Amino acid sequence: DADVTQTPRNRITKTGKRIMLECSQTKGHDRMYWYRQDPGLGLQLIYYSFDVKDINKGEISDGYSVSRQAQAKFSLSLESAIPNQTALYFCATSDAKGGTDTQYFGPGTRLTVL
Amino acid sequence: GIQVEQSPPDLILQEGANSTLRCNFSDSVNNLQWFHQNPWGQLINLFYIPSGTKQNGRLSATTVATERYSLLYISSSQTTDSGVYFCAVVRLTDSWGKLQFGAGTQVVVTP
């Protein structure tokens, strides 16, 4: 969905480096999420945020941190990247006010940790 | 947590064929979405369908919430339908929108 953008789209880094992935949305949604997808698998939730002051851990948050700089921006950091964090990372947004809470996904960031 | 099972895991179709993908879930839900992940990795929303039936072009979906399953129908398949189809649900008792994904159905449509 073009209303949800992620940067960078691809990144190769080395073990031990700190990496930040950024997500921006123009949908005006209050909820934002970070997921990771390993090859051949579904998506797993890393962190989610219901508004700027509300950030929560998902099912696989170890080794990650997040920052909600504004309603429209949600960043994911890998403090010290390791090879098993090589994956496709997705940001998503949703708006519960509409009653459906449909989640819309960004294009993904393909991260490789050597 | 809630279990989401998709079948079949793989499907090979000839262009023009019809198919049905199934999603079973282990608990009551208040949100069910179908996604298509194209070969470039992008996740595309197909349907938000916690109950009932919806149609969008050659695709349609039906969710029978009382029996805890959803079906995605692809009619007159095209090569552009190739990719992985995911079902994802939010359990009714969850106070927030945590989507639980199934493992997906890999679809290959051959010319």
GROMACS .gro file of C-alpha atoms in nm:
model
  225
    1ASP     CA    1   0.000   0.000   0.000
    2ALA     CA    2   0.162   0.326  -0.114
    3ASP     CA    3   0.035   0.506   0.197
    4VAL     CA    4   0.279   0.307   0.410
    5THR     CA    5   0.645   0.349   0.319
    6GLN     CA    6   0.954   0.178   0.453
    7THR     CA    7   1.319   0.273   0.425
    8PRO     CA    8   1.553   0.124   0.332
    9ARG     CA    9   1.402  -0.139   0.103
   10ASN     CA   10   1.713  -0.352   0.112
   11ARG     CA   11   2.004  -0.354   0.354
   12ILE     CA   12   2.310  -0.570   0.398
   13THR     CA   13   2.503  -0.529   0.721
   14LYS     CA   14   2.754  -0.709   0.939
   15THR     CA   15   2.717  -0.884   1.271
   16GLY     CA   16   2.729  -0.643   1.564
   17LYS     CA   17   2.620  -0.333   1.372
   18ARG     CA   18   2.326  -0.118   1.485
   19ILE     CA   19   2.055  -0.088   1.223
   20MET     CA   20   1.744   0.128   1.206
   21LEU     CA   21   1.447   0.058   0.983
   22GLU     CA   22   1.198   0.336   0.934
   23CYS     CA   23   0.827   0.337   0.862
   24SER     CA   24   0.606   0.630   0.768
   25GLN     CA   25   0.234   0.640   0.694
   26THR     CA   26   0.002   0.899   0.551
   27LYS     CA   27  -0.317   0.709   0.635
   28GLY     CA   28  -0.369   0.893   0.962
   29HIS     CA   29  -0.392   0.564   1.152
   30ASP     CA   30  -0.319   0.552   1.521
   31ARG     CA   31  -0.192   0.194   1.538
   32MET     CA   32   0.140   0.079   1.395
   33TYR     CA   33   0.314  -0.258   1.396
   34TRP     CA   34   0.646  -0.422   1.308
   35TYR     CA   35   0.656  -0.781   1.183
   36ARG     CA   36   0.929  -1.008   1.057
   37GLN     CA   37   0.894  -1.285   0.804
   38ASP     CA   38   1.144  -1.568   0.777
   39PRO     CA   39   1.170  -1.758   0.447
   40GLY     CA   40   0.876  -1.989   0.388
   41LEU     CA   41   0.693  -1.878   0.700
   42GLY     CA   42   0.415  -1.643   0.804
   43LEU     CA   43   0.465  -1.315   0.985
   44GLN     CA   44   0.554  -1.275   1.351
   45LEU     CA   45   0.485  -0.962   1.553
   46ILE     CA   46   0.788  -0.779   1.698
   47TYR     CA   47   0.636  -0.462   1.848
   48TYR     CA   48   0.314  -0.268   1.825
   49SER     CA   49   0.205   0.082   1.920
   50PHE     CA   50  -0.146   0.216   1.969
   51ASP     CA   51  -0.036   0.577   1.990
   52VAL     CA   52   0.279   0.781   2.048
   53LYS     CA   53   0.285   0.704   2.419
   54ASP     CA   54   0.181   0.341   2.399
   55ILE     CA   55   0.439   0.085   2.287
   56ASN     CA   56   0.418  -0.287   2.352
   57LYS     CA   57   0.627  -0.596   2.292
   58GLY     CA   58   0.508  -0.859   2.052
   59GLU     CA   59   0.598  -1.226   2.044
   60ILE     CA   60   0.961  -1.190   1.929
   61SER     CA   61   1.089  -0.858   2.068
   62ASP     CA   62   1.426  -0.976   2.203
   63GLY     CA   63   1.711  -0.802   2.023
   64TYR     CA   64   1.486  -0.524   1.891
   65SER     CA   65   1.374  -0.182   2.009
   66VAL     CA   66   1.131   0.071   1.866
   67SER     CA   67   1.057   0.441   1.872
   68ARG     CA   68   0.728   0.613   1.785
   69GLN     CA   69   0.849   0.959   1.695
   70ALA     CA   70   0.510   1.083   1.582
   71GLN     CA   71   0.174   0.939   1.492
   72ALA     CA   72   0.300   0.884   1.139
   73LYS     CA   73   0.645   0.741   1.216
   74PHE     CA   74   0.750   0.416   1.378
   75SER     CA   75   1.115   0.301   1.373
   76LEU     CA   76   1.260  -0.041   1.447
   77SER     CA   77   1.619  -0.078   1.568
   78LEU     CA   78   1.842  -0.380   1.588
   79GLU     CA   79   2.087  -0.286   1.861
   80SER     CA   80   2.353  -0.541   1.763
   81ALA     CA   81   2.253  -0.731   1.451
   82ILE     CA   82   2.307  -1.106   1.432
   83PRO     CA   83   2.273  -1.340   1.133
   84ASN     CA   84   1.948  -1.500   1.250
   85GLN     CA   85   1.783  -1.158   1.223
   86THR     CA   86   1.815  -1.190   0.847
   87ALA     CA   87   1.455  -1.163   0.733
   88LEU     CA   88   1.194  -0.956   0.555
   89TYR     CA   89   1.058  -0.685   0.785
   90PHE     CA   90   0.714  -0.532   0.745
   91CYS     CA   91   0.555  -0.228   0.898
   92ALA     CA   92   0.176  -0.215   0.918
   93THR     CA   93  -0.089   0.034   1.028
   94SER     CA   94  -0.451   0.010   1.131
   95ASP     CA   95  -0.730   0.233   1.249
   96ALA     CA   96  -0.963   0.082   1.505
   97LYS     CA   97  -1.193   0.384   1.495
   98GLY     CA   98  -1.345   0.265   1.170
   99GLY     CA   99  -1.457  -0.053   1.341
  100THR     CA  100  -1.274  -0.294   1.114
  101ASP     CA  101  -0.912  -0.255   1.232
  102THR     CA  102  -0.788  -0.372   0.895
  103GLN     CA  103  -0.409  -0.379   0.883
  104TYR     CA  104  -0.229  -0.231   0.583
  105PHE     CA  105   0.130  -0.330   0.512
  106GLY     CA  106   0.427  -0.144   0.376
  107PRO     CA  107   0.642  -0.286   0.096
  108GLY     CA  108   0.890  -0.451   0.332
  109THR     CA  109   1.261  -0.419   0.406
  110ARG     CA  110   1.484  -0.709   0.314
  111LEU     CA  111   1.763  -0.725   0.574
  112THR     CA  112   2.068  -0.947   0.546
  113VAL     CA  113   2.309  -0.978   0.837
  114LEU     CA  114   2.644  -1.130   0.744
  115GLY     CA  115  -0.271  -1.858   2.143
  116ILE     CA  116  -0.502  -1.909   1.852
  117GLN     CA  117  -0.402  -2.163   1.589
  118VAL     CA  118  -0.443  -2.084   1.220
  119GLU     CA  119  -0.410  -2.365   0.969
  120GLN     CA  120  -0.412  -2.317   0.596
  121SER     CA  121  -0.458  -2.579   0.331
  122PRO     CA  122  -0.331  -2.691   0.097
  123PRO     CA  123   0.028  -2.579   0.162
  124ASP     CA  124   0.103  -2.580  -0.211
  125LEU     CA  125  -0.112  -2.555  -0.519
  126ILE     CA  126  -0.019  -2.572  -0.885
  127LEU     CA  127  -0.281  -2.452  -1.131
  128GLN     CA  128  -0.306  -2.419  -1.502
  129GLU     CA  129  -0.413  -2.078  -1.623
  130GLY     CA  130  -0.791  -2.056  -1.634
  131ALA     CA  131  -0.852  -2.307  -1.357
  132ASN     CA  132  -1.051  -2.241  -1.041
  133SER     CA  133  -0.934  -2.316  -0.689
  134THR     CA  134  -1.032  -2.298  -0.324
  135LEU     CA  135  -0.799  -2.220  -0.036
  136ARG     CA  136  -0.902  -2.294   0.319
  137CYS     CA  137  -0.823  -2.135   0.655
  138ASN     CA  138  -0.922  -2.303   0.982
  139PHE     CA  139  -0.887  -2.128   1.315
  140SER     CA  140  -0.911  -2.263   1.666
  141ASP     CA  141  -1.102  -1.988   1.847
  142SER     CA  142  -1.365  -1.720   1.789
  143VAL     CA  143  -1.235  -1.420   1.596
  144ASN     CA  144  -1.338  -1.061   1.538
  145ASN     CA  145  -1.102  -0.995   1.251
  146LEU     CA  146  -0.998  -1.211   0.958
  147GLN     CA  147  -0.797  -1.089   0.665
  148TRP     CA  148  -0.673  -1.255   0.348
  149PHE     CA  149  -0.349  -1.133   0.193
  150HIS     CA  150  -0.162  -1.210  -0.126
  151GLN     CA  151   0.216  -1.193  -0.112
  152ASN     CA  152   0.344  -1.149  -0.464
  153PRO     CA  153   0.679  -1.289  -0.587
  154TRP     CA  154   0.843  -0.955  -0.501
  155GLY     CA  155   0.745  -0.993  -0.138
  156GLN     CA  156   0.473  -0.729  -0.120
  157LEU     CA  157   0.170  -0.806   0.097
  158ILE     CA  158  -0.153  -0.702  -0.064
  159ASN     CA  159  -0.482  -0.682   0.124
  160LEU     CA  160  -0.747  -0.895  -0.042
  161PHE     CA  161  -1.034  -0.908   0.206
  162TYR     CA  162  -1.133  -0.807   0.554
  163ILE     CA  163  -1.393  -1.075   0.626
  164PRO     CA  164  -1.462  -1.182   0.986
  165SER     CA  165  -1.794  -1.323   0.866
  166GLY     CA  166  -2.005  -1.346   0.553
  167THR     CA  167  -1.914  -1.339   0.187
  168LYS     CA  168  -1.736  -1.082  -0.027
  169GLN     CA  169  -1.633  -1.068  -0.389
  170ASN     CA  170  -1.371  -0.863  -0.568
  171GLY     CA  171  -1.334  -0.944  -0.936
  172ARG     CA  172  -1.219  -1.302  -0.980
  173LEU     CA  173  -1.164  -1.346  -0.608
  174SER     CA  174  -1.422  -1.412  -0.346
  175ALA     CA  175  -1.412  -1.515   0.018
  176THR     CA  176  -1.651  -1.668   0.265
  177THR     CA  177  -1.608  -1.691   0.641
  178VAL     CA  178  -1.831  -1.915   0.852
  179ALA     CA  179  -1.742  -1.780   1.193
  180THR     CA  180  -1.955  -2.030   1.388
  181GLU     CA  181  -1.763  -2.318   1.229
  182ARG     CA  182  -1.427  -2.139   1.245
  183TYR     CA  183  -1.317  -2.146   0.887
  184SER     CA  184  -1.277  -1.922   0.587
  185LEU     CA  185  -1.247  -2.001   0.217
  186LEU     CA  186  -1.080  -1.801  -0.057
  187TYR     CA  187  -1.192  -1.873  -0.412
  188ILE     CA  188  -0.983  -1.793  -0.715
  189SER     CA  189  -1.168  -1.821  -1.044
  190SER     CA  190  -1.019  -1.822  -1.394
  191SER     CA  191  -0.669  -1.806  -1.248
  192GLN     CA  192  -0.399  -1.599  -1.416
  193THR     CA  193  -0.022  -1.613  -1.387
  194THR     CA  194  -0.035  -1.291  -1.186
  195ASP     CA  195  -0.224  -1.482  -0.916
  196SER     CA  196   0.096  -1.669  -0.831
  197GLY     CA  197   0.239  -1.610  -0.487
  198VAL     CA  198   0.157  -1.696  -0.130
  199TYR     CA  199  -0.188  -1.645   0.017
  200PHE     CA  200  -0.207  -1.579   0.389
  201CYS     CA  201  -0.500  -1.589   0.622
  202ALA     CA  202  -0.463  -1.389   0.946
  203VAL     CA  203  -0.701  -1.358   1.239
  204VAL     CA  204  -0.751  -1.167   1.562
  205ARG     CA  205  -0.896  -1.367   1.849
  206LEU     CA  206  -1.223  -1.232   1.984
  207THR     CA  207  -1.092  -1.223   2.342
  208ASP     CA  208  -0.786  -1.016   2.249
  209SER     CA  209  -0.823  -0.657   2.359
  210TRP     CA  210  -0.610  -0.537   2.071
  211GLY     CA  211  -0.557  -0.620   1.709
  212LYS     CA  212  -0.284  -0.885   1.716
  213LEU     CA  213  -0.301  -1.058   1.381
  214GLN     CA  214  -0.205  -1.426   1.397
  215PHE     CA  215  -0.091  -1.550   1.057
  216GLY     CA  216  -0.123  -1.893   0.909
  217ALA     CA  217   0.173  -2.049   0.727
  218GLY     CA  218   0.026  -1.965   0.388
  219THR     CA  219  -0.065  -2.145   0.067
  220GLN     CA  220   0.193  -2.123  -0.211
  221VAL     CA  221   0.012  -2.090  -0.545
  222VAL     CA  222   0.182  -2.133  -0.881
  223VAL     CA  223  -0.021  -2.063  -1.193
  224THR     CA  224   0.134  -2.199  -1.510
  225PRO     CA  225   0.060  -2.066  -1.860
   0.00000   0.00000   0.00000
